[in-house]
CSV table of N, CA and C in Angstrom, one decimal:
chain,number,residue,atom,x,y,z
Q,26,MET,N,-127.2,-57.1,-26.6
Q,26,MET,CA,-126.2,-56.3,-25.9
Q,26,MET,C,-126.3,-54.9,-26.5
Q,27,SER,N,-126.3,-53.9,-25.6
Q,27,SER,CA,-126.3,-52.5,-26.0
Q,27,SER,C,-125.0,-52.1,-26.6
Q,28,MET,N,-125.0,-51.4,-27.7
Q,28,MET,CA,-123.8,-50.9,-28.4
Q,28,MET,C,-123.8,-49.4,-28.4
Q,29,PHE,N,-122.6,-48.8,-28.3
Q,29,PHE,CA,-122.5,-47.4,-28.3
Q,29,PHE,C,-121.4,-47.1,-29.4
Q,30,THR,N,-121.4,-45.9,-29.9
Q,30,THR,CA,-120.4,-45.5,-30.9
Q,30,THR,C,-119.3,-44.7,-30.1
Q,31,GLY,N,-118.1,-45.2,-30.2
Q,31,GLY,CA,-117.0,-44.6,-29.6
Q,31,GLY,C,-116.2,-43.7,-30.5
Q,32,ALA,N,-115.0,-43.3,-30.1
Q,32,ALA,CA,-114.2,-42.4,-30.9
Q,32,ALA,C,-113.8,-43.1,-32.2
Q,33,GLY,N,-113.8,-42.4,-33.3
Q,33,GLY,CA,-113.4,-43.0,-34.6
Q,33,GLY,C,-114.6,-43.7,-35.2
Q,34,GLY,N,-115.8,-43.6,-34.6
Q,34,GLY,CA,-117.0,-44.3,-35.2
Q,34,GLY,C,-117.1,-45.8,-34.9
Q,35,ARG,N,-116.2,-46.3,-34.1
Q,35,ARG,CA,-116.3,-47.8,-33.8
Q,35,ARG,C,-117.4,-48.0,-32.8
Q,36,ARG,N,-118.0,-49.2,-32.9
Q,36,ARG,CA,-119.1,-49.6,-32.0
Q,36,ARG,C,-118.5,-50.3,-30.8
Q,37,ILE,N,-118.9,-49.9,-29.6
Q,37,ILE,CA,-118.3,-50.5,-28.4
Q,37,ILE,C,-119.5,-51.0,-27.5
Q,38,GLY,N,-119.3,-52.2,-27.0
Q,38,GLY,CA,-120.3,-52.9,-26.1
Q,38,GLY,C,-120.3,-52.2,-24.8
Q,39,LEU,N,-121.5,-52.3,-24.1
Q,39,LEU,CA,-121.7,-51.7,-22.8
Q,39,LEU,C,-120.7,-52.2,-21.8
Q,40,SER,N,-120.4,-53.5,-21.8
Q,40,SER,CA,-119.4,-54.0,-20.8
Q,40,SER,C,-118.0,-53.4,-20.9
Q,41,VAL,N,-117.6,-53.1,-22.2
Q,41,VAL,CA,-116.3,-52.5,-22.4
Q,41,VAL,C,-116.3,-51.1,-21.8
Q,42,LEU,N,-117.4,-50.4,-22.0
Q,42,LEU,CA,-117.5,-49.0,-21.4
Q,42,LEU,C,-117.5,-49.1,-19.9
Q,43,VAL,N,-118.2,-50.0,-19.3
Q,43,VAL,CA,-118.2,-50.1,-17.8
Q,43,VAL,C,-116.8,-50.4,-17.3
Q,44,VAL,N,-116.1,-51.3,-17.9
Q,44,VAL,CA,-114.8,-51.7,-17.4
Q,44,VAL,C,-113.8,-50.5,-17.6
Q,45,ALA,N,-113.9,-49.8,-18.7
Q,45,ALA,CA,-113.0,-48.7,-19.0
Q,45,ALA,C,-113.3,-47.6,-18.0
Q,46,ALA,N,-114.6,-47.3,-17.7
Q,46,ALA,CA,-114.9,-46.3,-16.7
Q,46,ALA,C,-114.4,-46.7,-15.3
Q,47,ALA,N,-114.5,-47.9,-14.9
Q,47,ALA,CA,-114.1,-48.4,-13.6
Q,47,ALA,C,-112.6,-48.2,-13.5
Q,48,LEU,N,-111.8,-48.6,-14.5
Q,48,LEU,CA,-110.4,-48.4,-14.5
Q,48,LEU,C,-110.0,-47.0,-14.4
Q,49,ALA,N,-110.7,-46.1,-15.2
Q,49,ALA,CA,-110.4,-44.7,-15.2
Q,49,ALA,C,-110.6,-44.1,-13.8
Q,50,LEU,N,-111.7,-44.4,-13.2
Q,50,LEU,CA,-112.1,-43.9,-11.8
Q,50,LEU,C,-111.1,-44.4,-10.8
Q,51,GLY,N,-110.7,-45.7,-10.9
Q,51,GLY,CA,-109.7,-46.3,-10.0
Q,51,GLY,C,-108.4,-45.6,-10.1
Q,52,ALA,N,-108.0,-45.3,-11.3
Q,52,ALA,CA,-106.7,-44.7,-11.6
Q,52,ALA,C,-106.7,-43.3,-11.0
Q,53,CYS,N,-107.8,-42.6,-11.2
Q,53,CYS,CA,-107.9,-41.2,-10.7
Q,53,CYS,C,-107.8,-41.2,-9.2
Q,54,ALA,N,-108.4,-42.2,-8.6
Q,54,ALA,CA,-108.4,-42.2,-7.1
Q,54,ALA,C,-107.2,-42.8,-6.6
Q,55,GLY,N,-106.2,-43.1,-7.4
Q,55,GLY,CA,-105.0,-43.8,-7.0
Q,55,GLY,C,-105.2,-45.3,-6.8
Q,56,GLY,N,-106.3,-45.8,-7.3
Q,56,GLY,CA,-106.6,-47.2,-7.1
Q,56,GLY,C,-105.6,-48.2,-7.7
Q,57,LEU,N,-105.2,-47.9,-9.0
Q,57,LEU,CA,-104.3,-48.8,-9.7
Q,57,LEU,C,-102.9,-48.7,-9.2
Q,58,SER,N,-102.5,-47.5,-8.8
Q,58,SER,CA,-101.1,-47.3,-8.4
Q,58,SER,C,-100.9,-47.8,-7.0
Q,59,SER,N,-102.0,-48.0,-6.2
Q,59,SER,CA,-101.8,-48.4,-4.8
Q,59,SER,C,-101.9,-49.9,-4.6
Q,60,VAL,N,-102.1,-50.6,-5.7
Q,60,VAL,CA,-102.2,-52.1,-5.6
Q,60,VAL,C,-100.8,-52.6,-5.4
Q,61,ALA,N,-100.6,-53.3,-4.3
Q,61,ALA,CA,-99.2,-53.8,-3.9
Q,61,ALA,C,-99.1,-55.2,-4.3
Q,62,THR,N,-97.9,-55.6,-4.7
Q,62,THR,CA,-97.6,-57.0,-4.9
Q,62,THR,C,-97.3,-57.6,-3.6
Q,63,PRO,N,-97.9,-58.8,-3.3
Q,63,PRO,CA,-97.6,-59.4,-2.0
Q,63,PRO,C,-96.1,-59.7,-1.8
Q,64,ASP,N,-95.7,-59.5,-0.6
Q,64,ASP,CA,-94.3,-59.7,-0.3
Q,64,ASP,C,-93.8,-61.1,-0.8
Q,65,LYS,N,-94.6,-62.1,-0.6
Q,65,LYS,CA,-94.2,-63.5,-1.0
Q,65,LYS,C,-93.9,-63.7,-2.4
Q,66,THR,N,-94.5,-62.9,-3.3
Q,66,THR,CA,-94.3,-63.0,-4.7
Q,66,THR,C,-92.9,-62.7,-5.1
Q,67,ASN,N,-92.3,-61.7,-4.5
Q,67,ASN,CA,-91.0,-61.3,-4.8
Q,67,ASN,C,-89.9,-61.7,-3.9
Q,68,ALA,N,-90.3,-62.6,-2.9
Q,68,ALA,CA,-89.3,-63.1,-1.9
Q,68,ALA,C,-88.3,-64.0,-2.6
Q,69,PRO,N,-87.1,-64.0,-2.1
Q,69,PRO,CA,-86.1,-64.9,-2.7
Q,69,PRO,C,-86.5,-66.4,-2.5
Q,70,ALA,N,-86.1,-67.2,-3.4
Q,70,ALA,CA,-86.4,-68.7,-3.3
Q,70,ALA,C,-85.6,-69.2,-2.1
Q,71,PRO,N,-86.3,-70.1,-1.3
Q,71,PRO,CA,-85.6,-70.6,-0.2
Q,71,PRO,C,-84.3,-71.3,-0.6
Q,72,GLY,N,-83.2,-71.0,0.1
Q,72,GLY,CA,-81.9,-71.5,-0.2
Q,72,GLY,C,-81.1,-70.7,-1.1
Q,73,PHE,N,-81.8,-69.7,-1.7
Q,73,PHE,CA,-81.1,-68.8,-2.7
Q,73,PHE,C,-81.1,-67.4,-2.3
Q,74,GLU,N,-81.4,-67.1,-1.0
Q,74,GLU,CA,-81.5,-65.7,-0.5
Q,74,GLU,C,-80.2,-64.9,-0.8
Q,75,ASN,N,-79.1,-65.6,-0.6
Q,75,ASN,CA,-77.8,-64.9,-0.7
Q,75,ASN,C,-77.0,-65.3,-2.0
Q,76,MET,N,-77.8,-65.6,-3.0
Q,76,MET,CA,-77.1,-66.0,-4.3
Q,76,MET,C,-76.3,-64.9,-4.9
Q,77,ARG,N,-75.1,-65.3,-5.3
Q,77,ARG,CA,-74.2,-64.4,-6.0
Q,77,ARG,C,-74.0,-64.8,-7.4
Q,78,THR,N,-73.9,-63.8,-8.3
Q,78,THR,CA,-73.6,-64.1,-9.7
Q,78,THR,C,-72.3,-64.9,-9.8
Q,79,GLY,N,-72.4,-65.9,-10.6
Q,79,GLY,CA,-71.2,-66.8,-10.7
Q,79,GLY,C,-71.1,-67.9,-9.7
Q,80,SER,N,-72.1,-68.0,-8.9
Q,80,SER,CA,-72.1,-69.1,-7.9
Q,80,SER,C,-72.8,-70.3,-8.4
Q,81,GLU,N,-72.6,-71.5,-7.7
Q,81,GLU,CA,-73.3,-72.7,-8.1
Q,81,GLU,C,-74.8,-72.5,-8.1
Q,82,GLU,N,-75.3,-71.8,-7.2
Q,82,GLU,CA,-76.8,-71.5,-7.1
Q,82,GLU,C,-77.2,-70.7,-8.3
Q,83,ASP,N,-76.5,-69.8,-8.7
Q,83,ASP,CA,-76.8,-69.0,-9.9
Q,83,ASP,C,-76.9,-69.9,-11.1
Q,84,PHE,N,-75.9,-70.8,-11.3
Q,84,PHE,CA,-75.9,-71.7,-12.4
Q,84,PHE,C,-77.1,-72.6,-12.4
Q,85,MET,N,-77.5,-73.2,-11.2
Q,85,MET,CA,-78.6,-74.1,-11.1
Q,85,MET,C,-79.9,-73.4,-11.4
Q,86,LEU,N,-80.1,-72.2,-10.8
Q,86,LEU,CA,-81.4,-71.5,-10.9
Q,86,LEU,C,-81.6,-70.7,-12.2
Q,87,ASN,N,-80.5,-70.1,-12.7
Q,87,ASN,CA,-80.7,-69.2,-13.8
Q,87,ASN,C,-80.3,-69.8,-15.2
Q,88,VAL,N,-79.5,-70.9,-15.1
Q,88,VAL,CA,-79.1,-71.5,-16.4
Q,88,VAL,C,-79.7,-72.9,-16.5
Q,89,GLY,N,-79.5,-73.7,-15.5
Q,89,GLY,CA,-80.0,-75.1,-15.6
Q,89,GLY,C,-78.9,-76.1,-15.9
Q,90,ARG,N,-78.9,-77.2,-15.2
Q,90,ARG,CA,-77.8,-78.1,-15.4
Q,90,ARG,C,-78.1,-79.5,-16.0
Q,91,ARG,N,-79.4,-79.7,-16.2
Q,91,ARG,CA,-79.8,-81.0,-16.8
Q,91,ARG,C,-80.1,-80.9,-18.3
Q,92,THR,N,-79.7,-82.0,-18.9
Q,92,THR,CA,-79.9,-82.2,-20.4
Q,92,THR,C,-80.6,-83.5,-20.5
Q,93,TYR,N,-81.7,-83.6,-21.2
Q,93,TYR,CA,-82.4,-84.9,-21.3
Q,93,TYR,C,-82.3,-85.4,-22.7
Q,94,PHE,N,-82.5,-86.8,-22.8
Q,94,PHE,CA,-82.3,-87.5,-24.1
Q,94,PHE,C,-83.5,-88.4,-24.3
Q,95,LYS,N,-83.7,-88.7,-25.6
Q,95,LYS,CA,-84.7,-89.7,-26.0
Q,95,LYS,C,-84.2,-91.1,-25.7
Q,96,ALA,N,-85.1,-92.0,-25.6
Q,96,ALA,CA,-84.8,-93.4,-25.2
Q,96,ALA,C,-83.8,-93.9,-26.2
Q,97,GLY,N,-82.8,-94.6,-25.6
Q,97,GLY,CA,-81.7,-95.2,-26.4
Q,97,GLY,C,-80.8,-94.3,-27.2
Q,98,SER,N,-80.9,-93.0,-27.0
Q,98,SER,CA,-80.1,-92.1,-27.8
Q,98,SER,C,-79.2,-91.2,-26.9
Q,99,ALA,N,-78.1,-90.8,-27.5
Q,99,ALA,CA,-77.2,-89.9,-26.9
Q,99,ALA,C,-77.2,-88.6,-27.7
Q,100,GLU,N,-78.1,-88.5,-28.7
Q,100,GLU,CA,-78.1,-87.3,-29.6
Q,100,GLU,C,-78.7,-86.1,-28.9
Q,101,LEU,N,-78.1,-85.0,-29.1
Q,101,LEU,CA,-78.6,-83.7,-28.5
Q,101,LEU,C,-79.7,-83.2,-29.4
Q,102,ASP,N,-80.9,-83.0,-28.8
Q,102,ASP,CA,-82.0,-82.4,-29.6
Q,102,ASP,C,-82.0,-80.9,-29.4
Q,103,ASP,N,-82.9,-80.2,-30.1
Q,103,ASP,CA,-82.9,-78.7,-30.0
Q,103,ASP,C,-83.1,-78.2,-28.6
Q,104,THR,N,-83.9,-78.8,-27.8
Q,104,THR,CA,-84.2,-78.4,-26.5
Q,104,THR,C,-82.9,-78.5,-25.7
Q,105,ALA,N,-82.2,-79.6,-25.8
Q,105,ALA,CA,-80.9,-79.8,-25.1
Q,105,ALA,C,-79.9,-78.7,-25.5
Q,106,LYS,N,-79.9,-78.4,-26.8
Q,106,LYS,CA,-78.9,-77.4,-27.3
Q,106,LYS,C,-79.2,-76.0,-26.7
Q,107,VAL,N,-80.4,-75.7,-26.5
Q,107,VAL,CA,-80.8,-74.4,-25.9
Q,107,VAL,C,-80.2,-74.3,-24.5
Q,108,THR,N,-80.4,-75.4,-23.7
Q,108,THR,CA,-79.8,-75.4,-22.4
Q,108,THR,C,-78.3,-75.4,-22.4
Q,109,LEU,N,-77.7,-76.2,-23.3
Q,109,LEU,CA,-76.2,-76.2,-23.3
Q,109,LEU,C,-75.7,-74.9,-23.9
Q,110,ASP,N,-76.4,-74.2,-24.7
Q,110,ASP,CA,-75.9,-72.9,-25.2
Q,110,ASP,C,-75.8,-71.9,-24.0
Q,111,LYS,N,-76.9,-72.0,-23.2
Q,111,LYS,CA,-76.9,-71.1,-22.0
Q,111,LYS,C,-75.8,-71.5,-21.0
Q,112,GLN,N,-75.5,-72.8,-20.9
Q,112,GLN,CA,-74.4,-73.3,-20.0
Q,112,GLN,C,-73.1,-72.7,-20.5
Q,113,ALA,N,-72.9,-72.9,-21.8
Q,113,ALA,CA,-71.6,-72.4,-22.4
Q,113,ALA,C,-71.4,-71.0,-22.2
Q,114,VAL,N,-72.4,-70.1,-22.4
Q,114,VAL,CA,-72.2,-68.7,-22.1
Q,114,VAL,C,-71.8,-68.4,-20.7
Q,115,TRP,N,-72.5,-69.1,-19.8
Q,115,TRP,CA,-72.2,-68.9,-18.3
Q,115,TRP,C,-70.9,-69.4,-18.0
Q,116,LEU,N,-70.5,-70.6,-18.4
Q,116,LEU,CA,-69.2,-71.2,-18.1
Q,116,LEU,C,-68.1,-70.4,-18.7
Q,117,ASN,N,-68.3,-69.8,-19.9
Q,117,ASN,CA,-67.2,-69.0,-20.5
Q,117,ASN,C,-67.1,-67.6,-19.7
Q,118,GLU,N,-68.1,-67.2,-19.0
Q,118,GLU,CA,-68.0,-66.0,-18.2
Q,118,GLU,C,-67.4,-66.3,-16.8
Q,119,HIS,N,-67.5,-67.5,-16.3
Q,119,HIS,CA,-67.1,-67.9,-15.0
Q,119,HIS,C,-66.1,-69.1,-15.1
Q,120,THR,N,-64.9,-68.7,-15.5
Q,120,THR,CA,-63.9,-69.7,-15.9
Q,120,THR,C,-63.2,-70.4,-14.7
Q,121,HIS,N,-63.5,-69.9,-13.5
Q,121,HIS,CA,-62.8,-70.6,-12.4
Q,121,HIS,C,-63.4,-71.9,-12.0
Q,122,TRP,N,-64.6,-72.2,-12.6
Q,122,TRP,CA,-65.3,-73.5,-12.3
Q,122,TRP,C,-64.7,-74.6,-13.2
Q,123,LYS,N,-64.6,-75.8,-12.6
Q,123,LYS,CA,-64.3,-77.0,-13.3
Q,123,LYS,C,-65.7,-77.7,-13.5
Q,124,ILE,N,-65.8,-78.6,-14.5
Q,124,ILE,CA,-67.1,-79.2,-14.8
Q,124,ILE,C,-67.0,-80.7,-14.9
Q,125,LYS,N,-67.8,-81.3,-14.1
Q,125,LYS,CA,-68.0,-82.8,-14.2
Q,125,LYS,C,-69.4,-83.0,-14.8
Q,126,VAL,N,-69.3,-83.7,-16.0
Q,126,VAL,CA,-70.6,-84.0,-16.7
Q,126,VAL,C,-70.9,-85.5,-16.4
Q,127,GLN,N,-72.0,-85.7,-15.7
Q,127,GLN,CA,-72.4,-87.0,-15.3
Q,127,GLN,C,-73.5,-87.4,-16.3
Q,128,GLY,N,-73.4,-88.6,-16.8
Q,128,GLY,CA,-74.4,-89.2,-17.7
Q,128,GLY,C,-75.1,-90.3,-17.0
Q,129,PHE,N,-76.4,-90.5,-17.3
Q,129,PHE,CA,-77.3,-91.5,-16.7
Q,129,PHE,C,-78.1,-92.1,-17.8
Q,130,ALA,N,-78.6,-93.3,-17.6
Q,130,ALA,CA,-79.4,-94.1,-18.5
Q,130,ALA,C,-80.3,-95.0,-17.8
Q,131,ASP,N,-81.5,-95.1,-18.3
Q,131,ASP,CA,-82.5,-96.0,-17.8
Q,131,ASP,C,-83.3,-96.5,-19.0
Q,132,ASP,N,-82.5,-97.2,-19.8
Q,132,ASP,CA,-83.0,-97.6,-21.1
Q,132,ASP,C,-83.1,-99.1,-21.2
Q,133,PRO,N,-83.8,-99.7,-22.1
Q,133,PRO,CA,-83.8,-101.2,-22.3
Q,133,PRO,C,-82.4,-101.6,-22.5
Q,134,GLY,N,-82.0,-102.8,-22.1
Q,134,GLY,CA,-80.7,-103.3,-22.3
Q,134,GLY,C,-80.0,-103.7,-21.0
Q,135,SER,N,-78.8,-104.2,-21.2
Q,135,SER,CA,-78.0,-104.6,-20.1
Q,135,SER,C,-77.4,-103.4,-19.3
Q,136,ASP,N,-76.9,-103.7,-18.1
Q,136,ASP,CA,-76.2,-102.7,-17.3
Q,136,ASP,C,-75.0,-102.1,-18.1
Q,137,ALA,N,-74.3,-103.0,-18.8
Q,137,ALA,CA,-73.1,-102.6,-19.5
Q,137,ALA,C,-73.6,-101.6,-20.7
Q,138,ALA,N,-74.7,-101.9,-21.3
Q,138,ALA,CA,-75.1,-101.1,-22.4
Q,138,ALA,C,-75.6,-99.7,-21.9
Q,139,ASN,N,-76.3,-99.7,-20.7
Q,139,ASN,CA,-76.7,-98.5,-20.1
Q,139,ASN,C,-75.5,-97.6,-19.7
Q,140,LYS,N,-74.5,-98.3,-19.1
Q,140,LYS,CA,-73.3,-97.6,-18.7
Q,140,LYS,C,-72.6,-96.9,-19.9
Q,141,ALA,N,-72.5,-97.7,-21.0
Q,141,ALA,CA,-71.9,-97.1,-22.2
Q,141,ALA,C,-72.7,-95.9,-22.8
Q,142,LEU,N,-74.0,-96.1,-22.8
Q,142,LEU,CA,-74.9,-95.0,-23.3
Q,142,LEU,C,-74.8,-93.8,-22.4
Q,143,SER,N,-74.7,-94.0,-21.1
Q,143,SER,CA,-74.6,-92.8,-20.2
Q,143,SER,C,-73.3,-92.1,-20.4
Q,144,GLU,N,-72.2,-92.8,-20.6
Q,144,GLU,CA,-70.9,-92.2,-20.9
Q,144,GLU,C,-71.0,-91.4,-22.2
Q,145,LYS,N,-71.7,-92.0,-23.2
Q,145,LYS,CA,-71.8,-91.3,-24.5
Q,145,LYS,C,-72.6,-90.0,-24.4
Q,146,ARG,N,-73.6,-90.0,-23.5
Q,146,ARG,CA,-74.4,-88.8,-23.3
Q,146,ARG,C,-73.6,-87.8,-22.6
Q,147,ALA,N,-72.8,-88.1,-21.6
Q,147,ALA,CA,-71.9,-87.2,-20.9
Q,147,ALA,C,-70.9,-86.6,-21.9
Q,148,ALA,N,-70.3,-87.5,-22.7
Q,148,ALA,CA,-69.3,-87.1,-23.7
Q,148,ALA,C,-69.9,-86.1,-24.7
Q,149,ASN,N,-71.1,-86.4,-25.2
Q,149,ASN,CA,-71.7,-85.4,-26.1
Q,149,ASN,C,-72.0,-84.1,-25.5
Q,150,VAL,N,-72.4,-84.0,-24.3
Q,150,VAL,CA,-72.5,-82.7,-23.6
Q,150,VAL,C,-71.2,-82.0,-23.5
Q,151,ARG,N,-70.2,-82.7,-23.0
Q,151,ARG,CA,-68.8,-82.2,-22.9
Q,151,ARG,C,-68.3,-81.6,-24.3
Q,152,ASP,N,-68.5,-82.4,-25.3
Q,152,ASP,CA,-68.0,-82.0,-26.6
Q,152,ASP,C,-68.8,-80.8,-27.2
Q,153,TYR,N,-70.1,-80.8,-26.9
Q,153,TYR,CA,-70.9,-79.6,-27.3
Q,153,TYR,C,-70.4,-78.3,-26.6
Q,154,LEU,N,-70.2,-78.4,-25.3
Q,154,LEU,CA,-69.7,-77.3,-24.6
Q,154,LEU,C,-68.3,-76.8,-25.1
Q,155,ALA,N,-67.5,-77.8,-25.3
Q,155,ALA,CA,-66.1,-77.5,-25.8
Q,155,ALA,C,-66.2,-76.8,-27.2
Q,156,ALA,N,-67.1,-77.2,-28.0
Q,156,ALA,CA,-67.3,-76.6,-29.3
Q,156,ALA,C,-67.8,-75.2,-29.2
Q,157,ARG,N,-68.4,-74.8,-28.1
Q,157,ARG,CA,-68.9,-73.5,-27.8
Q,157,ARG,C,-67.9,-72.7,-27.0
Q,158,GLY,N,-66.7,-73.2,-26.9
Q,158,GLY,CA,-65.6,-72.4,-26.3
Q,158,GLY,C,-65.2,-72.7,-24.9
Q,159,VAL,N,-65.9,-73.6,-24.2
Q,159,VAL,CA,-65.6,-74.0,-22.9
Q,159,VAL,C,-64.3,-74.9,-23.0
Q,160,ASP,N,-63.3,-74.5,-22.2
Q,160,ASP,CA,-62.0,-75.3,-22.3
Q,160,ASP,C,-62.2,-76.7,-21.9
Q,161,ALA,N,-61.8,-77.6,-22.8
Q,161,ALA,CA,-62.0,-79.1,-22.5
Q,161,ALA,C,-61.1,-79.5,-21.3
Q,162,LYS,N,-60.1,-78.8,-21.0
Q,162,LYS,CA,-59.2,-79.2,-19.9
Q,162,LYS,C,-59.9,-78.9,-18.5
Q,163,ARG,N,-61.0,-78.2,-18.5
Q,163,ARG,CA,-61.8,-77.9,-17.3
Q,163,ARG,C,-62.8,-79.0,-17.1
Q,164,MET,N,-63.0,-79.9,-18.0
Q,164,MET,CA,-64.2,-80.8,-18.0
Q,164,MET,C,-63.7,-82.3,-17.9
Q,165,TRP,N,-64.5,-83.1,-17.3
Q,165,TRP,CA,-64.4,-84.5,-17.3
Q,165,TRP,C,-65.7,-85.2,-17.2
Q,166,ILE,N,-65.8,-86.4,-17.6
Q,166,ILE,CA,-67.1,-87.1,-17.7
Q,166,ILE,C,-67.1,-88.4,-16.8
Q,167,LYS,N,-68.3,-88.8,-16.5
Q,167,LYS,CA,-68.5,-90.1,-15.8
Q,167,LYS,C,-69.9,-90.6,-16.2
Q,168,GLY,N,-70.0,-91.8,-16.6
Q,168,GLY,CA,-71.3,-92.4,-16.9
Q,168,GLY,C,-71.7,-93.4,-15.7
Q,169,TYR,N,-72.9,-93.2,-15.3
Q,169,TYR,CA,-73.4,-94.0,-14.2
Q,169,TYR,C,-74.4,-95.1,-14.6
Q,170,GLY,N,-74.8,-95.1,-15.8
Q,170,GLY,CA,-75.8,-96.1,-16.2
Q,170,GLY,C,-77.1,-96.0,-15.4
Q,171,LYS,N,-77.5,-97.1,-14.8
Q,171,LYS,CA,-78.7,-97.1,-14.0
Q,171,LYS,C,-78.5,-96.9,-12.5
Q,172,GLU,N,-77.2,-96.6,-12.2
Q,172,GLU,CA,-76.9,-96.5,-10.7
Q,172,GLU,C,-77.6,-95.5,-10.0
Q,173,ARG,N,-77.9,-94.3,-10.6
Q,173,ARG,CA,-78.5,-93.2,-9.8
Q,173,ARG,C,-79.7,-92.7,-10.5
Q,174,ILE,N,-80.8,-93.5,-10.6
Q,174,ILE,CA,-82.0,-93.1,-11.3
Q,174,ILE,C,-82.7,-92.1,-10.4
Q,175,VAL,N,-83.5,-91.2,-11.0
Q,175,VAL,CA,-84.3,-90.2,-10.3
Q,175,VAL,C,-85.5,-90.9,-9.8
Q,176,ARG,N,-86.2,-91.7,-10.6
Q,176,ARG,CA,-87.4,-92.4,-10.2
Q,176,ARG,C,-87.4,-93.8,-10.8
Q,177,ASP,N,-87.8,-94.7,-10.0
Q,177,ASP,CA,-87.9,-96.1,-10.5
Q,177,ASP,C,-89.4,-96.3,-10.9
Q,178,CYS,N,-89.6,-96.4,-12.1
Q,178,CYS,CA,-91.0,-96.5,-12.6
Q,178,CYS,C,-91.1,-97.1,-14.0
Q,179,ALA,N,-92.2,-97.5,-14.4
Q,179,ALA,CA,-92.4,-98.1,-15.7
Q,179,ALA,C,-92.9,-97.2,-16.7
Q,180,ASP,N,-93.6,-96.1,-16.3
Q,180,ASP,CA,-94.2,-95.1,-17.2
Q,180,ASP,C,-93.1,-94.4,-18.0
Q,181,LEU,N,-93.3,-94.3,-19.3
Q,181,LEU,CA,-92.3,-93.7,-20.2
Q,181,LEU,C,-92.0,-92.2,-19.8
Q,182,VAL,N,-93.0,-91.4,-19.4
Q,182,VAL,CA,-92.7,-90.0,-19.1
Q,182,VAL,C,-91.9,-90.0,-17.8
Q,183,CYS,N,-92.2,-90.9,-16.9
Q,183,CYS,CA,-91.4,-90.9,-15.7
Q,183,CYS,C,-90.0,-91.4,-15.9
Q,184,LYS,N,-89.8,-92.4,-16.7
Q,184,LYS,CA,-88.5,-92.9,-17.1
Q,184,LYS,C,-87.6,-91.9,-17.8
Q,185,SER,N,-88.2,-91.0,-18.5
Q,185,SER,CA,-87.5,-90.0,-19.3
Q,185,SER,C,-86.6,-89.1,-18.4
Q,186,GLN,N,-87.0,-89.0,-17.1
Q,186,GLN,CA,-86.3,-88.2,-16.2
Q,186,GLN,C,-84.9,-88.8,-15.9
Q,187,ASN,N,-84.8,-90.1,-16.1
Q,187,ASN,CA,-83.6,-90.8,-15.8
Q,187,ASN,C,-82.6,-90.8,-17.0
Q,188,ARG,N,-83.1,-90.4,-18.2
Q,188,ARG,CA,-82.2,-90.3,-19.3
Q,188,ARG,C,-81.7,-88.9,-19.5
Q,189,ARG,N,-80.6,-88.7,-18.8
Q,189,ARG,CA,-80.1,-87.3,-18.6
Q,189,ARG,C,-78.6,-87.2,-18.5
Q,190,ALA,N,-78.1,-86.0,-18.6
Q,190,ALA,CA,-76.7,-85.7,-18.3
Q,190,ALA,C,-76.8,-84.4,-17.4
Q,191,ILE,N,-76.0,-84.4,-16.4
Q,191,ILE,CA,-76.0,-83.3,-15.5
Q,191,ILE,C,-74.6,-82.6,-15.5
Q,192,THR,N,-74.6,-81.3,-15.7
Q,192,THR,CA,-73.4,-80.5,-15.7
Q,192,THR,C,-73.3,-80.0,-14.3
Q,193,ASN,N,-72.3,-80.5,-13.6
Q,193,ASN,CA,-72.0,-80.1,-12.2
Q,193,ASN,C,-70.8,-79.3,-12.1
Q,194,LEU,N,-70.8,-78.2,-11.3
Q,194,LEU,CA,-69.7,-77.4,-11.1
Q,194,LEU,C,-68.9,-77.9,-10.0
Q,195,ARG,N,-67.5,-77.9,-10.1
Q,195,ARG,CA,-66.6,-78.3,-9.1
Q,195,ARG,C,-65.5,-77.3,-9.0
Q,196,GLU,N,-65.0,-77.2,-7.8
Q,196,GLU,CA,-63.8,-76.4,-7.5
Q,196,GLU,C,-62.5,-77.1,-7.9
Q,197,ASP,N,-62.5,-78.4,-7.7
Q,197,ASP,CA,-61.3,-79.2,-8.0
Q,197,ASP,C,-61.7,-80.4,-8.8
Q,198,PHE,N,-60.7,-81.0,-9.4
Q,198,PHE,CA,-60.9,-82.3,-10.2
Q,198,PHE,C,-61.1,-83.4,-9.2
Q,199,GLU,N,-62.0,-84.3,-9.6
Q,199,GLU,CA,-62.3,-85.5,-8.8
Q,199,GLU,C,-62.7,-86.6,-9.8
Q,200,SER,N,-62.9,-87.8,-9.3
Q,200,SER,CA,-63.3,-88.9,-10.2
Q,200,SER,C,-64.8,-89.0,-10.2
């Protein structure tokens, strides 16, 4: 490969010089500044075109409402805490929302054991949010066990989607 000495005595390869020259010429001719981003790249996500700050869509898209758990566990890991910290900030800014935390489980064991585990997952999410300043009077929980699985599958990665709690925004209290 041909080498040239550049500014400061550093050796530069021919390909680096060719690319630098092409960029300089393109910039001089308005080439770099005239490159347009396709309209589709910056288009609003379908269903979120009219999203307002503080809306349910804002919460779902910009914060996230799902918290995942390891098999057989209701313990919040570091990833879950990052999501819940973002939820707490958002919920403390938008205090008009009530929060229903729904817990789910798709773990080994009986239906009763999965229902209890799903309730514990929801309770841990509620308690974590309350510890971060979200008024506990705005929140309630419900455990569904295996009632509402996302995917019915045997694969561990697939089943992990069912081990979750979802923070749902509500305008009024419900069961």
